[in-house]
Amino acid sequence: MRILVTGAAGMLGSALVPTLVAAGHDVRPTDLRVDAPAAWGAAGPALSKLDVRARDDIATAMRSFRPEMVMHLAAETDVDVCESQPDHAYLTNTLGTKFVALAVLDAGIPLTYISTAGVFDGKKDEPYTELDEARPINVYGRSKLEGERLAQLIVPRTYVVRAGWMVGGGAKDHKFVAKMLEQLGAGAKTLYAVGDKLGTPTYAPDFARCLTALVATGSYGLYHMACLGRGTRFDVARKILDVLGRRDVRLVEVGSDHFKEQYPAPRPRSEMMRNLMLDLQGLNTMRHWEIALEEYLSEAFADLRASTPA
């Protein structure tokens, strides 16, 4: 297929674009930024500028490329930015999705919309499935949930795919794992990680492979796509130190209040997800998060392995 990808220069796009290309698709990656991820290589497709908040930009891209599917990744994913700038969040995540969906409807093609585990309120003790009601507790979650609803309302053939705590992307990673690695790279000897928030880490390359297979099925609908297993931020940090052999670094478990000033937006107690709809259709190829994280660290951050006596 000819596939137009929005928000392609981010963490997920850095894994998804080469995966789609390897599967034989003709890919047109677009983003607000035009610095292509290093993961694409010199032979990767050229990155075009597209602002999903501008309907003229979308129309131009659709007219010039004539895609057979649009994968809509573009979003404001910073939870605290969304909370402090709700108009920006709704313009980008909700109206931007509406504009893309309307263009897709006019073209008569399918849409894939990437959403988030952040649409849940976090009160459930077990992992959320696609059958659980979404009740977001922050602006980010609400803006993404409204995007889900508009995508499905406007485009009959839509995949809505919710990701968990995204991991991967190397230099494009600005999430929790990247922040832990940045501290290690800066020589930190003590790390602090929250132990009262549960989630399901999601390795971008695994997600890219699973998504590429899903969109080939024609089985449209709502999906969860996270790695297997569950854990807290503290569990993830402990795994990082274990894989890198960093026994010289002390890890301290703290509550969410420890970072309240730095991350003021409310966050769900749990964002754990189970890929029920993938499981039922035999389409779940996501690995356990600890296996995927070990692969990521070993391949991309071997330089951070223990270099001082343990």
Short mmCIF file of C-alpha atoms in Angstrom, two decimals:
data_model
loop_
_atom_site.label_atom_id
_atom_site.label_comp_id
_atom_site.label_asym_id
_atom_site.label_seq_id
_atom_site.Cartn_x
_atom_site.Cartn_y
_atom_site.Cartn_z
CA MET A 1 0.00 0.00 0.00
CA ARG A 2 0.87 3.67 -0.26
CA ILE A 3 0.80 4.78 3.36
CA LEU A 4 0.94 8.37 4.60
CA VAL A 5 2.27 8.61 8.17
CA THR A 6 1.75 11.72 10.31
CA GLY A 7 4.03 12.44 13.26
CA ALA A 8 6.60 10.13 11.71
CA ALA A 9 9.69 11.77 13.21
CA GLY A 10 8.90 10.74 16.78
CA MET A 11 9.73 7.69 18.87
CA LEU A 12 7.15 5.38 17.32
CA GLY A 13 7.69 6.69 13.78
CA SER A 14 11.41 5.95 14.01
CA ALA A 15 10.50 2.26 14.32
CA LEU A 16 7.30 2.15 12.27
CA VAL A 17 8.50 3.74 9.02
CA PRO A 18 11.37 1.27 8.37
CA THR A 19 9.10 -1.62 9.41
CA LEU A 20 6.47 -0.58 6.87
CA VAL A 21 9.12 -0.13 4.18
CA ALA A 22 10.57 -3.58 4.94
CA ALA A 23 7.06 -5.03 4.55
CA GLY A 24 6.92 -3.66 1.00
CA HIS A 25 4.81 -0.54 1.53
CA ASP A 26 5.40 2.77 -0.21
CA VAL A 27 5.64 5.17 2.74
CA ARG A 28 5.33 8.96 2.84
CA PRO A 29 6.47 10.04 6.33
CA THR A 30 5.42 13.52 7.47
CA ASP A 31 5.91 15.62 10.60
CA LEU A 32 6.13 19.18 11.87
CA ARG A 33 9.88 18.59 12.06
CA VAL A 34 11.88 17.56 9.03
CA ASP A 35 14.83 15.85 10.74
CA ALA A 36 14.45 12.19 9.83
CA PRO A 37 15.29 9.66 12.58
CA ALA A 38 18.71 8.06 12.24
CA ALA A 39 17.03 4.66 12.40
CA TRP A 40 15.75 5.16 8.84
CA GLY A 41 19.26 5.23 7.39
CA ALA A 42 20.44 7.19 4.38
CA ALA A 43 18.23 5.14 2.06
CA GLY A 44 15.08 5.84 4.08
CA PRO A 45 12.12 7.76 2.66
CA ALA A 46 12.26 11.57 2.63
CA LEU A 47 10.44 13.30 5.48
CA SER A 48 7.90 15.92 4.41
CA LYS A 49 6.53 18.72 6.55
CA LEU A 50 2.87 18.45 7.55
CA ASP A 51 0.93 20.16 10.35
CA VAL A 52 -2.21 18.15 11.10
CA ARG A 53 -3.80 21.29 12.55
CA ALA A 54 -3.74 22.86 9.07
CA ARG A 55 -6.34 21.40 6.71
CA ASP A 56 -4.54 22.83 3.68
CA ASP A 57 -1.38 20.89 4.62
CA ILE A 58 -3.37 17.67 4.88
CA ALA A 59 -5.16 18.28 1.58
CA THR A 60 -1.88 18.96 -0.21
CA ALA A 61 -0.28 15.78 1.14
CA MET A 62 -3.30 13.67 0.24
CA ARG A 63 -3.49 15.11 -3.26
CA SER A 64 0.22 14.71 -4.04
CA PHE A 65 0.73 11.22 -2.60
CA ARG A 66 -2.75 9.66 -3.05
CA PRO A 67 -2.34 7.26 -0.10
CA GLU A 68 -4.25 4.04 0.29
CA MET A 69 -4.08 4.36 4.09
CA VAL A 70 -3.20 7.07 6.60
CA MET A 71 -1.48 6.23 9.87
CA HIS A 72 -2.07 9.10 12.25
CA LEU A 73 0.68 9.26 14.89
CA ALA A 74 0.95 13.06 15.26
CA ALA A 75 0.03 14.21 18.77
CA GLU A 76 1.01 16.33 21.74
CA THR A 77 2.06 13.57 24.13
CA ASP A 78 3.52 15.66 26.97
CA VAL A 79 0.93 15.19 29.72
CA ASP A 80 1.95 18.30 31.63
CA VAL A 81 1.99 20.51 28.53
CA CYS A 82 -1.53 19.29 27.73
CA GLU A 83 -2.70 20.09 31.26
CA SER A 84 -1.25 23.60 31.25
CA GLN A 85 -2.24 24.34 27.63
CA PRO A 86 -5.60 22.61 27.06
CA ASP A 87 -6.43 24.59 23.90
CA HIS A 88 -3.17 23.40 22.36
CA ALA A 89 -3.93 19.82 23.40
CA TYR A 90 -7.45 19.79 21.93
CA LEU A 91 -6.35 21.57 18.75
CA THR A 92 -3.55 19.07 18.17
CA ASN A 93 -4.97 15.80 19.49
CA THR A 94 -8.69 16.24 18.86
CA LEU A 95 -9.18 18.69 16.00
CA GLY A 96 -6.00 17.54 14.28
CA THR A 97 -7.43 14.03 14.28
CA LYS A 98 -10.77 15.31 13.00
CA PHE A 99 -9.08 17.09 10.10
CA VAL A 100 -7.09 13.98 9.18
CA ALA A 101 -10.20 11.80 9.45
CA LEU A 102 -12.23 14.09 7.18
CA ALA A 103 -9.50 13.94 4.53
CA VAL A 104 -9.37 10.16 4.85
CA LEU A 105 -13.17 9.97 4.48
CA ASP A 106 -13.02 12.08 1.32
CA ALA A 107 -10.37 9.73 -0.08
CA GLY A 108 -12.40 6.62 0.78
CA ILE A 109 -9.46 4.86 2.45
CA PRO A 110 -8.78 3.33 5.92
CA LEU A 111 -7.37 5.22 8.90
CA THR A 112 -5.09 4.03 11.69
CA TYR A 113 -5.13 6.20 14.82
CA ILE A 114 -2.59 5.72 17.61
CA SER A 115 -4.04 6.36 21.05
CA THR A 116 -2.97 5.76 24.63
CA ALA A 117 -3.54 3.85 27.86
CA GLY A 118 -3.99 7.31 29.37
CA VAL A 119 -7.70 7.25 28.49
CA PHE A 120 -8.40 5.21 31.67
CA ASP A 121 -8.90 6.51 35.22
CA GLY A 122 -6.51 3.95 36.76
CA LYS A 123 -8.92 2.57 39.38
CA LYS A 124 -9.03 -1.00 38.04
CA ASP A 125 -6.73 -3.52 39.75
CA GLU A 126 -6.37 -5.79 36.71
CA PRO A 127 -5.15 -4.70 33.25
CA TYR A 128 -7.65 -2.78 31.17
CA THR A 129 -9.09 -4.42 28.05
CA GLU A 130 -10.82 -2.87 25.06
CA LEU A 131 -14.16 -3.67 26.74
CA ASP A 132 -13.51 -1.38 29.72
CA GLU A 133 -15.02 2.09 29.73
CA ALA A 134 -12.56 4.91 29.17
CA ARG A 135 -12.66 7.63 31.84
CA PRO A 136 -9.64 9.94 31.46
CA ILE A 137 -8.57 12.07 34.41
CA ASN A 138 -6.39 14.61 32.62
CA VAL A 139 -6.50 16.81 29.53
CA TYR A 140 -4.13 14.58 27.59
CA GLY A 141 -6.36 11.53 28.06
CA ARG A 142 -9.52 13.47 27.24
CA SER A 143 -8.02 14.99 24.08
CA LYS A 144 -6.87 11.57 22.85
CA LEU A 145 -10.19 9.88 23.70
CA GLU A 146 -12.10 12.52 21.74
CA GLY A 147 -9.69 11.83 18.88
CA GLU A 148 -10.60 8.13 19.09
CA ARG A 149 -14.31 8.91 18.95
CA LEU A 150 -14.00 11.28 16.02
CA ALA A 151 -11.81 8.86 14.06
CA GLN A 152 -14.32 6.04 14.46
CA LEU A 153 -17.33 8.30 13.88
CA ILE A 154 -16.00 9.83 10.68
CA VAL A 155 -14.13 6.92 9.04
CA PRO A 156 -15.94 3.56 8.85
CA ARG A 157 -12.70 1.61 8.31
CA THR A 158 -10.59 2.66 11.30
CA TYR A 159 -8.04 0.96 13.51
CA VAL A 160 -7.77 2.66 16.90
CA VAL A 161 -4.66 1.29 18.61
CA ARG A 162 -3.80 2.17 22.21
CA ALA A 163 -0.14 2.01 23.22
CA GLY A 164 1.22 1.63 26.74
CA TRP A 165 4.33 3.27 28.20
CA MET A 166 6.36 3.67 25.01
CA VAL A 167 10.00 2.57 25.05
CA GLY A 168 12.53 2.88 22.22
CA GLY A 169 13.59 5.39 19.64
CA GLY A 170 17.10 6.13 20.91
CA ALA A 171 17.65 9.88 20.56
CA LYS A 172 13.93 10.34 19.82
CA ASP A 173 13.02 8.91 23.23
CA HIS A 174 12.05 11.55 25.80
CA LYS A 175 10.04 9.27 28.07
CA PHE A 176 10.87 7.58 31.38
CA VAL A 177 13.54 5.14 30.14
CA ALA A 178 15.37 7.93 28.32
CA LYS A 179 15.36 10.08 31.44
CA MET A 180 16.87 7.26 33.49
CA LEU A 181 19.54 6.68 30.84
CA GLU A 182 20.31 10.40 30.62
CA GLN A 183 21.00 10.46 34.35
CA LEU A 184 23.27 7.43 34.06
CA GLY A 185 25.10 9.02 31.16
CA ALA A 186 25.61 12.16 33.26
CA GLY A 187 27.22 10.09 36.02
CA ALA A 188 24.36 9.90 38.51
CA LYS A 189 24.97 7.49 41.39
CA THR A 190 21.42 7.64 42.79
CA LEU A 191 18.20 7.30 40.81
CA TYR A 192 14.68 7.93 42.10
CA ALA A 193 11.73 6.10 40.55
CA VAL A 194 8.02 6.06 41.37
CA GLY A 195 6.64 2.82 42.78
CA ASP A 196 2.94 3.71 43.07
CA LYS A 197 2.03 3.90 39.36
CA LEU A 198 1.42 0.72 37.35
CA GLY A 199 1.70 0.32 33.60
CA THR A 200 2.68 -1.85 30.67
CA PRO A 201 5.88 -0.81 28.87
CA THR A 202 5.57 -0.98 25.08
CA TYR A 203 8.65 -1.47 22.90
CA ALA A 204 8.34 0.62 19.74
CA PRO A 205 9.85 -1.97 17.32
CA ASP A 206 7.52 -4.69 18.68
CA PHE A 207 4.59 -2.30 18.34
CA ALA A 208 5.62 -1.43 14.78
CA ARG A 209 5.79 -5.09 13.73
CA CYS A 210 2.49 -5.98 15.39
CA LEU A 211 0.75 -2.92 13.90
CA THR A 212 2.07 -3.63 10.42
CA ALA A 213 0.61 -7.13 10.60
CA LEU A 214 -2.69 -5.88 12.03
CA VAL A 215 -3.40 -3.34 9.28
CA ALA A 216 -2.99 -6.08 6.68
CA THR A 217 -5.96 -8.01 8.11
CA GLY A 218 -8.84 -5.65 7.40
CA SER A 219 -10.14 -6.39 10.90
CA TYR A 220 -10.93 -2.81 11.86
CA GLY A 221 -11.77 -1.74 15.39
CA LEU A 222 -10.32 -0.86 18.79
CA TYR A 223 -7.11 -2.56 19.94
CA HIS A 224 -4.71 -2.51 22.85
CA MET A 225 -1.10 -3.08 21.83
CA ALA A 226 1.31 -3.22 24.76
CA CYS A 227 4.08 -5.60 25.75
CA LEU A 228 3.21 -8.50 28.04
CA GLY A 229 3.63 -8.20 31.79
CA ARG A 230 3.19 -5.29 34.11
CA GLY A 231 5.26 -3.17 36.46
CA THR A 232 5.88 0.18 38.08
CA ARG A 233 8.36 2.86 37.04
CA PHE A 234 10.55 1.55 39.84
CA ASP A 235 10.43 -1.96 38.31
CA VAL A 236 11.48 -0.56 34.94
CA ALA A 237 14.36 1.39 36.49
CA ARG A 238 15.51 -1.70 38.40
CA LYS A 239 15.53 -3.69 35.16
CA ILE A 240 17.60 -0.99 33.45
CA LEU A 241 20.25 -1.13 36.15
CA ASP A 242 20.22 -4.93 36.14
CA VAL A 243 20.68 -5.19 32.35
CA LEU A 244 23.47 -2.61 32.37
CA GLY A 245 25.13 -4.21 35.38
CA ARG A 246 25.10 -0.91 37.24
CA ARG A 247 25.47 -2.10 40.80
CA ASP A 248 27.35 1.11 41.47
CA VAL A 249 24.09 3.05 41.24
CA ARG A 250 21.59 3.25 44.11
CA LEU A 251 17.89 3.06 43.19
CA VAL A 252 15.40 4.67 45.56
CA GLU A 253 11.66 3.96 45.37
CA VAL A 254 9.51 7.05 45.92
CA GLY A 255 5.85 8.03 45.70
CA SER A 256 4.40 10.23 42.96
CA ASP A 257 4.41 13.22 45.29
CA HIS A 258 8.22 13.21 45.08
CA PHE A 259 7.93 14.57 41.50
CA LYS A 260 4.74 16.59 41.98
CA GLU A 261 6.34 19.95 41.15
CA GLN A 262 8.11 18.55 38.10
CA TYR A 263 5.09 16.58 36.83
CA PRO A 264 1.99 18.36 38.19
CA ALA A 265 -0.70 16.87 35.92
CA PRO A 266 -2.84 14.11 37.45
CA ARG A 267 -1.91 10.64 36.25
CA PRO A 268 -3.84 7.35 36.54
CA ARG A 269 -2.72 4.96 39.27
CA SER A 270 -2.75 2.19 36.67
CA GLU A 271 -2.32 2.20 32.90
CA MET A 272 -1.91 -1.58 32.63
CA MET A 273 -3.45 -3.04 29.49
CA ARG A 274 -4.16 -6.48 28.09
CA ASN A 275 -4.26 -6.98 24.31
CA LEU A 276 -7.54 -8.88 24.45
CA MET A 277 -8.69 -8.29 20.87
CA LEU A 278 -5.28 -9.25 19.49
CA ASP A 279 -5.24 -12.36 21.69
CA LEU A 280 -8.68 -13.51 20.56
CA GLN A 281 -7.68 -13.21 16.89
CA GLY A 282 -4.25 -14.81 17.25
CA LEU A 283 -2.55 -11.53 16.32
CA ASN A 284 -0.67 -10.71 19.52
CA THR A 285 3.06 -10.82 18.76
CA MET A 286 4.09 -8.44 21.54
CA ARG A 287 6.85 -9.82 23.79
CA HIS A 288 7.25 -9.47 27.55
CA TRP A 289 8.46 -5.95 28.36
CA GLU A 290 11.54 -7.18 30.25
CA ILE A 291 12.77 -9.14 27.20
CA ALA A 292 12.13 -6.20 24.87
CA LEU A 293 13.76 -3.69 27.22
CA GLU A 294 16.86 -5.86 27.54
CA GLU A 295 17.15 -6.01 23.75
CA TYR A 296 16.79 -2.23 23.48
CA LEU A 297 19.39 -1.48 26.12
CA SER A 298 21.85 -4.04 24.78
CA GLU A 299 21.61 -2.73 21.22
CA ALA A 300 21.37 1.02 21.78
CA PHE A 301 23.02 1.74 25.12
CA ALA A 302 25.85 -0.73 25.53
CA ASP A 303 28.13 2.23 26.32
CA LEU A 304 26.29 2.68 29.62
CA ARG A 305 27.19 -0.79 30.87
CA ALA A 306 29.16 -0.94 34.08
CA SER A 307 32.56 0.64 33.52
CA THR A 308 33.47 1.01 37.19
CA PRO A 309 33.88 -1.74 39.78
CA ALA A 310 30.55 -2.96 41.11
#
